[in-house]
């Protein structure tokens, strides 16, 4: 049975680290930079542009299906961003077909829905997220708690809008995931080893 | 380190069975009928009355703190129900202090919040819940899918209101739990063994 794991995560919850460690523990691929690199090659866009497109939605508040129905996609900047999403989805599907893997973000739970992925959502309380950002993020050093809190909320809001735009589902709604795990005050390394066993058991 | 596990669950998700099996796998107590029995003894009420009070809220839509502020609790039927909740909370605390255990429902995650319980929320998609109700519930046999769906929604609505009334938190909101687990199309027996290992790891 194939082992495809998708991780959605709140900013500062340690979801990316958890994904990487989960892949290590399960001896399967962790795709992140490969996706960005391949995306640059296929679209010809520069790194910054591709990275921005990965988290920005072209038309606010309308799901993709609606936008297309009303012909709102007929604009070259919008078309470019939609095209980046489509290329990215293709790349994700090709990688998941090639080997067992963990993919963080990028609506991968939705893109790979026909491959029966184990869909994990990683979240934490705000205190833990502030602490983790301060520990891991070099930018956080110069920010007040209030500024950092605003940044956390703003990144999550973007993720939520991006996800809803492309999937028409609600980001973080537990119905869309198999396991939701609260990392508040937990050690990510340890938790990822435990989750690896759970995922192995579910998939065996 | 003490091992207290609380299970909140959607109706038909297999949460009760999961709780019982989790206790078995971890060789710790599973408290359910003990609570009801002790509650009957302490309050002098009959089984049916106690069972009803366990899922009914005395004053609709006002949280307990508000109801008390406005003196709405000054009514003997209401006082009786509040008193049953208070007795139940005392019993739950005493049992959890006595030994490691699993407790299903009864706002136990909130009642035992100072004892650092592992708080699990169990849920599933509607198709799985319908199937599980048909398999396990003798009442479900004579119901149409529509009736059964209504029953599932109505029980969950009651649980949600009860939880919100006594805790002022939102039932099923993942922030209130450590692990949320989707049992759709999963075997509860198998899943409970896997979760037992996860909980053991978290608590060790």
PDB file of N, CA and C in Angstrom, chain B residues 128-176:
ATOM      1  N   UNK B 128     -19.857   7.095   7.413  1.00  0.00           N
ATOM      2  CA  UNK B 128     -19.309   6.139   8.382  1.00  0.00           C
ATOM      3  C   UNK B 128     -20.166   6.090   9.640  1.00  0.00           C
ATOM      4  N   UNK B 129     -20.688   7.247  10.047  1.00  0.00           N
ATOM      5  CA  UNK B 129     -21.506   7.270  11.262  1.00  0.00           C
ATOM      6  C   UNK B 129     -22.824   6.545  11.039  1.00  0.00           C
ATOM      7  N   UNK B 130     -23.407   6.744   9.868  1.00  0.00           N
ATOM      8  CA  UNK B 130     -24.641   6.016   9.546  1.00  0.00           C
ATOM      9  C   UNK B 130     -24.374   4.507   9.567  1.00  0.00           C
ATOM     10  N   UNK B 131     -23.286   4.102   8.922  1.00  0.00           N
ATOM     11  CA  UNK B 131     -22.959   2.673   8.844  1.00  0.00           C
ATOM     12  C   UNK B 131     -22.722   2.099  10.238  1.00  0.00           C
ATOM     13  N   UNK B 132     -21.994   2.841  11.088  1.00  0.00           N
ATOM     14  CA  UNK B 132     -21.693   2.342  12.430  1.00  0.00           C
ATOM     15  C   UNK B 132     -22.955   2.258  13.293  1.00  0.00           C
ATOM     16  N   UNK B 133     -23.836   3.236  13.147  1.00  0.00           N
ATOM     17  CA  UNK B 133     -25.104   3.208  13.893  1.00  0.00           C
ATOM     18  C   UNK B 133     -25.937   2.005  13.470  1.00  0.00           C
ATOM     19  N   UNK B 134     -25.978   1.716  12.181  1.00  0.00           N
ATOM     20  CA  UNK B 134     -26.753   0.569  11.681  1.00  0.00           C
ATOM     21  C   UNK B 134     -26.156  -0.736  12.190  1.00  0.00           C
ATOM     22  N   UNK B 135     -24.838  -0.774  12.299  1.00  0.00           N
ATOM     23  CA  UNK B 135     -24.158  -2.007  12.720  1.00  0.00           C
ATOM     24  C   UNK B 135     -24.324  -2.244  14.222  1.00  0.00           C
ATOM     25  N   UNK B 136     -24.252  -1.133  14.998  1.00  0.00           N
ATOM     26  CA  UNK B 136     -24.175  -1.287  16.455  1.00  0.00           C
ATOM     27  C   UNK B 136     -25.495  -1.012  17.177  1.00  0.00           C
ATOM     28  N   UNK B 137     -26.313  -0.105  16.638  1.00  0.00           N
ATOM     29  CA  UNK B 137     -27.481   0.341  17.400  1.00  0.00           C
ATOM     30  C   UNK B 137     -28.724  -0.438  17.046  1.00  0.00           C
ATOM     31  N   UNK B 138     -29.351  -1.065  18.018  1.00  0.00           N
ATOM     32  CA  UNK B 138     -30.567  -1.830  17.721  1.00  0.00           C
ATOM     33  C   UNK B 138     -31.712  -0.921  17.256  1.00  0.00           C
ATOM     34  N   UNK B 139     -31.758   0.345  17.718  1.00  0.00           N
ATOM     35  CA  UNK B 139     -32.838   1.277  17.332  1.00  0.00           C
ATOM     36  C   UNK B 139     -32.780   1.640  15.860  1.00  0.00           C
ATOM     37  N   UNK B 140     -31.568   1.606  15.316  1.00  0.00           N
ATOM     38  CA  UNK B 140     -31.366   2.132  13.961  1.00  0.00           C
ATOM     39  C   UNK B 140     -32.069   1.299  12.896  1.00  0.00           C
ATOM     40  N   UNK B 141     -32.382   0.059  13.244  1.00  0.00           N
ATOM     41  CA  UNK B 141     -32.950  -0.865  12.239  1.00  0.00           C
ATOM     42  C   UNK B 141     -34.230  -0.334  11.606  1.00  0.00           C
ATOM     43  N   UNK B 142     -35.079   0.274  12.435  1.00  0.00           N
ATOM     44  CA  UNK B 142     -36.374   0.725  11.927  1.00  0.00           C
ATOM     45  C   UNK B 142     -36.338   2.144  11.378  1.00  0.00           C
ATOM     46  N   UNK B 143     -35.172   2.744  11.292  1.00  0.00           N
ATOM     47  CA  UNK B 143     -35.083   4.138  10.841  1.00  0.00           C
ATOM     48  C   UNK B 143     -34.646   4.223   9.386  1.00  0.00           C
ATOM     49  N   UNK B 144     -35.179   5.218   8.688  1.00  0.00           N
ATOM     50  CA  UNK B 144     -34.670   5.517   7.350  1.00  0.00           C
ATOM     51  C   UNK B 144     -33.323   6.235   7.521  1.00  0.00           C
ATOM     52  N   UNK B 145     -32.582   6.358   6.418  1.00  0.00           N
ATOM     53  CA  UNK B 145     -31.310   7.087   6.473  1.00  0.00           C
ATOM     54  C   UNK B 145     -31.531   8.518   6.955  1.00  0.00           C
ATOM     55  N   UNK B 146     -32.610   9.102   6.463  1.00  0.00           N
ATOM     56  CA  UNK B 146     -32.912  10.489   6.819  1.00  0.00           C
ATOM     57  C   UNK B 146     -33.175  10.625   8.320  1.00  0.00           C
ATOM     58  N   UNK B 147     -33.967   9.679   8.860  1.00  0.00           N
ATOM     59  CA  UNK B 147     -34.271   9.710  10.304  1.00  0.00           C
ATOM     60  C   UNK B 147     -33.001   9.512  11.136  1.00  0.00           C
ATOM     61  N   UNK B 148     -32.178   8.584  10.673  1.00  0.00           N
ATOM     62  CA  UNK B 148     -30.958   8.277  11.417  1.00  0.00           C
ATOM     63  C   UNK B 148     -29.994   9.474  11.392  1.00  0.00           C
ATOM     64  N   UNK B 149     -29.912  10.111  10.243  1.00  0.00           N
ATOM     65  CA  UNK B 149     -29.089  11.302  10.083  1.00  0.00           C
ATOM     66  C   UNK B 149     -29.579  12.407  11.035  1.00  0.00           C
ATOM     67  N   UNK B 150     -30.901  12.551  11.115  1.00  0.00           N
ATOM     68  CA  UNK B 150     -31.482  13.557  12.024  1.00  0.00           C
ATOM     69  C   UNK B 150     -31.140  13.234  13.472  1.00  0.00           C
ATOM     70  N   UNK B 151     -31.208  11.935  13.800  1.00  0.00           N
ATOM     71  CA  UNK B 151     -30.907  11.525  15.174  1.00  0.00           C
ATOM     72  C   UNK B 151     -29.445  11.840  15.515  1.00  0.00           C
ATOM     73  N   UNK B 152     -28.539  11.508  14.584  1.00  0.00           N
ATOM     74  CA  UNK B 152     -27.107  11.780  14.795  1.00  0.00           C
ATOM     75  C   UNK B 152     -26.892  13.279  15.030  1.00  0.00           C
ATOM     76  N   UNK B 153     -27.489  14.081  14.176  1.00  0.00           N
ATOM     77  CA  UNK B 153     -27.321  15.536  14.322  1.00  0.00           C
ATOM     78  C   UNK B 153     -27.906  16.045  15.630  1.00  0.00           C
ATOM     79  N   UNK B 154     -29.040  15.475  16.010  1.00  0.00           N
ATOM     80  CA  UNK B 154     -29.704  15.953  17.221  1.00  0.00           C
ATOM     81  C   UNK B 154     -28.901  15.582  18.482  1.00  0.00           C
ATOM     82  N   UNK B 155     -28.354  14.373  18.522  1.00  0.00           N
ATOM     83  CA  UNK B 155     -27.530  13.986  19.687  1.00  0.00           C
ATOM     84  C   UNK B 155     -26.293  14.884  19.759  1.00  0.00           C
ATOM     85  N   UNK B 156     -25.645  15.113  18.625  1.00  0.00           N
ATOM     86  CA  UNK B 156     -24.434  15.950  18.628  1.00  0.00           C
ATOM     87  C   UNK B 156     -24.749  17.393  19.025  1.00  0.00           C
ATOM     88  N   UNK B 157     -25.906  17.864  18.617  1.00  0.00           N
ATOM     89  CA  UNK B 157     -26.313  19.223  18.973  1.00  0.00           C
ATOM     90  C   UNK B 157     -26.480  19.313  20.494  1.00  0.00           C
ATOM     91  N   UNK B 158     -27.101  18.292  21.079  1.00  0.00           N
ATOM     92  CA  UNK B 158     -27.263  18.245  22.541  1.00  0.00           C
ATOM     93  C   UNK B 158     -25.908  18.240  23.232  1.00  0.00           C
ATOM     94  N   UNK B 159     -24.997  17.404  22.721  1.00  0.00           N
ATOM     95  CA  UNK B 159     -23.658  17.314  23.334  1.00  0.00           C
ATOM     96  C   UNK B 159     -22.948  18.652  23.254  1.00  0.00           C
ATOM     97  N   UNK B 160     -23.095  19.275  22.113  1.00  0.00           N
ATOM     98  CA  UNK B 160     -22.442  20.555  21.893  1.00  0.00           C
ATOM     99  C   UNK B 160     -22.980  21.611  22.859  1.00  0.00           C
ATOM    100  N   UNK B 161     -24.299  21.659  23.018  1.00  0.00           N
ATOM    101  CA  UNK B 161     -24.897  22.652  23.914  1.00  0.00           C
ATOM    102  C   UNK B 161     -24.540  22.375  25.367  1.00  0.00           C
ATOM    103  N   UNK B 162     -24.560  21.107  25.733  1.00  0.00           N
ATOM    104  CA  UNK B 162     -24.211  20.710  27.102  1.00  0.00           C
ATOM    105  C   UNK B 162     -22.772  21.142  27.418  1.00  0.00           C
ATOM    106  N   UNK B 163     -21.873  20.833  26.514  1.00  0.00           N
ATOM    107  CA  UNK B 163     -20.452  21.154  26.714  1.00  0.00           C
ATOM    108  C   UNK B 163     -20.241  22.662  26.813  1.00  0.00           C
ATOM    109  N   UNK B 164     -20.881  23.385  25.904  1.00  0.00           N
ATOM    110  CA  UNK B 164     -20.706  24.834  25.906  1.00  0.00           C
ATOM    111  C   UNK B 164     -21.295  25.466  27.162  1.00  0.00           C
ATOM    112  N   UNK B 165     -22.424  24.932  27.602  1.00  0.00           N
ATOM    113  CA  UNK B 165     -23.079  25.459  28.799  1.00  0.00           C
ATOM    114  C   UNK B 165     -22.170  25.350  30.026  1.00  0.00           C
ATOM    115  N   UNK B 166     -21.566  24.169  30.197  1.00  0.00           N
ATOM    116  CA  UNK B 166     -20.797  23.945  31.430  1.00  0.00           C
ATOM    117  C   UNK B 166     -19.331  24.398  31.342  1.00  0.00           C
ATOM    118  N   UNK B 167     -18.806  24.513  30.111  1.00  0.00           N
ATOM    119  CA  UNK B 167     -17.371  24.829  30.011  1.00  0.00           C
ATOM    120  C   UNK B 167     -17.114  26.199  29.383  1.00  0.00           C
ATOM    121  N   UNK B 168     -18.119  26.735  28.702  1.00  0.00           N
ATOM    122  CA  UNK B 168     -17.963  27.987  27.956  1.00  0.00           C
ATOM    123  C   UNK B 168     -16.964  27.836  26.799  1.00  0.00           C
ATOM    124  N   UNK B 169     -16.649  26.604  26.438  1.00  0.00           N
ATOM    125  CA  UNK B 169     -15.803  26.324  25.277  1.00  0.00           C
ATOM    126  C   UNK B 169     -16.635  25.685  24.175  1.00  0.00           C
ATOM    127  N   UNK B 170     -16.048  25.626  22.988  1.00  0.00           N
ATOM    128  CA  UNK B 170     -16.794  25.056  21.859  1.00  0.00           C
ATOM    129  C   UNK B 170     -16.452  23.576  21.689  1.00  0.00           C
ATOM    130  N   UNK B 171     -17.496  22.770  21.745  1.00  0.00           N
ATOM    131  CA  UNK B 171     -17.363  21.314  21.603  1.00  0.00           C
ATOM    132  C   UNK B 171     -16.855  20.997  20.193  1.00  0.00           C
ATOM    133  N   UNK B 172     -15.806  20.150  20.125  1.00  0.00           N
ATOM    134  CA  UNK B 172     -15.294  19.748  18.805  1.00  0.00           C
ATOM    135  C   UNK B 172     -14.296  20.728  18.211  1.00  0.00           C
ATOM    136  N   UNK B 173     -14.117  21.896  18.846  1.00  0.00           N
ATOM    137  CA  UNK B 173     -13.108  22.840  18.350  1.00  0.00           C
ATOM    138  C   UNK B 173     -11.732  22.272  18.691  1.00  0.00           C
ATOM    139  N   UNK B 174     -10.926  22.016  17.663  1.00  0.00           N
ATOM    140  CA  UNK B 174      -9.694  21.261  17.894  1.00  0.00           C
ATOM    141  C   UNK B 174      -8.755  21.897  18.911  1.00  0.00           C
ATOM    142  N   UNK B 175      -8.858  23.199  19.097  1.00  0.00           N
ATOM    143  CA  UNK B 175      -7.987  23.877  20.078  1.00  0.00           C
ATOM    144  C   UNK B 175      -8.157  23.287  21.490  1.00  0.00           C
ATOM    145  N   UNK B 176      -9.327  22.715  21.771  1.00  0.00           N
ATOM    146  CA  UNK B 176      -9.589  22.161  23.109  1.00  0.00           C
ATOM    147  C   UNK B 176      -9.082  20.738  23.298  1.00  0.00           C
TER     148      UNK B 176
END
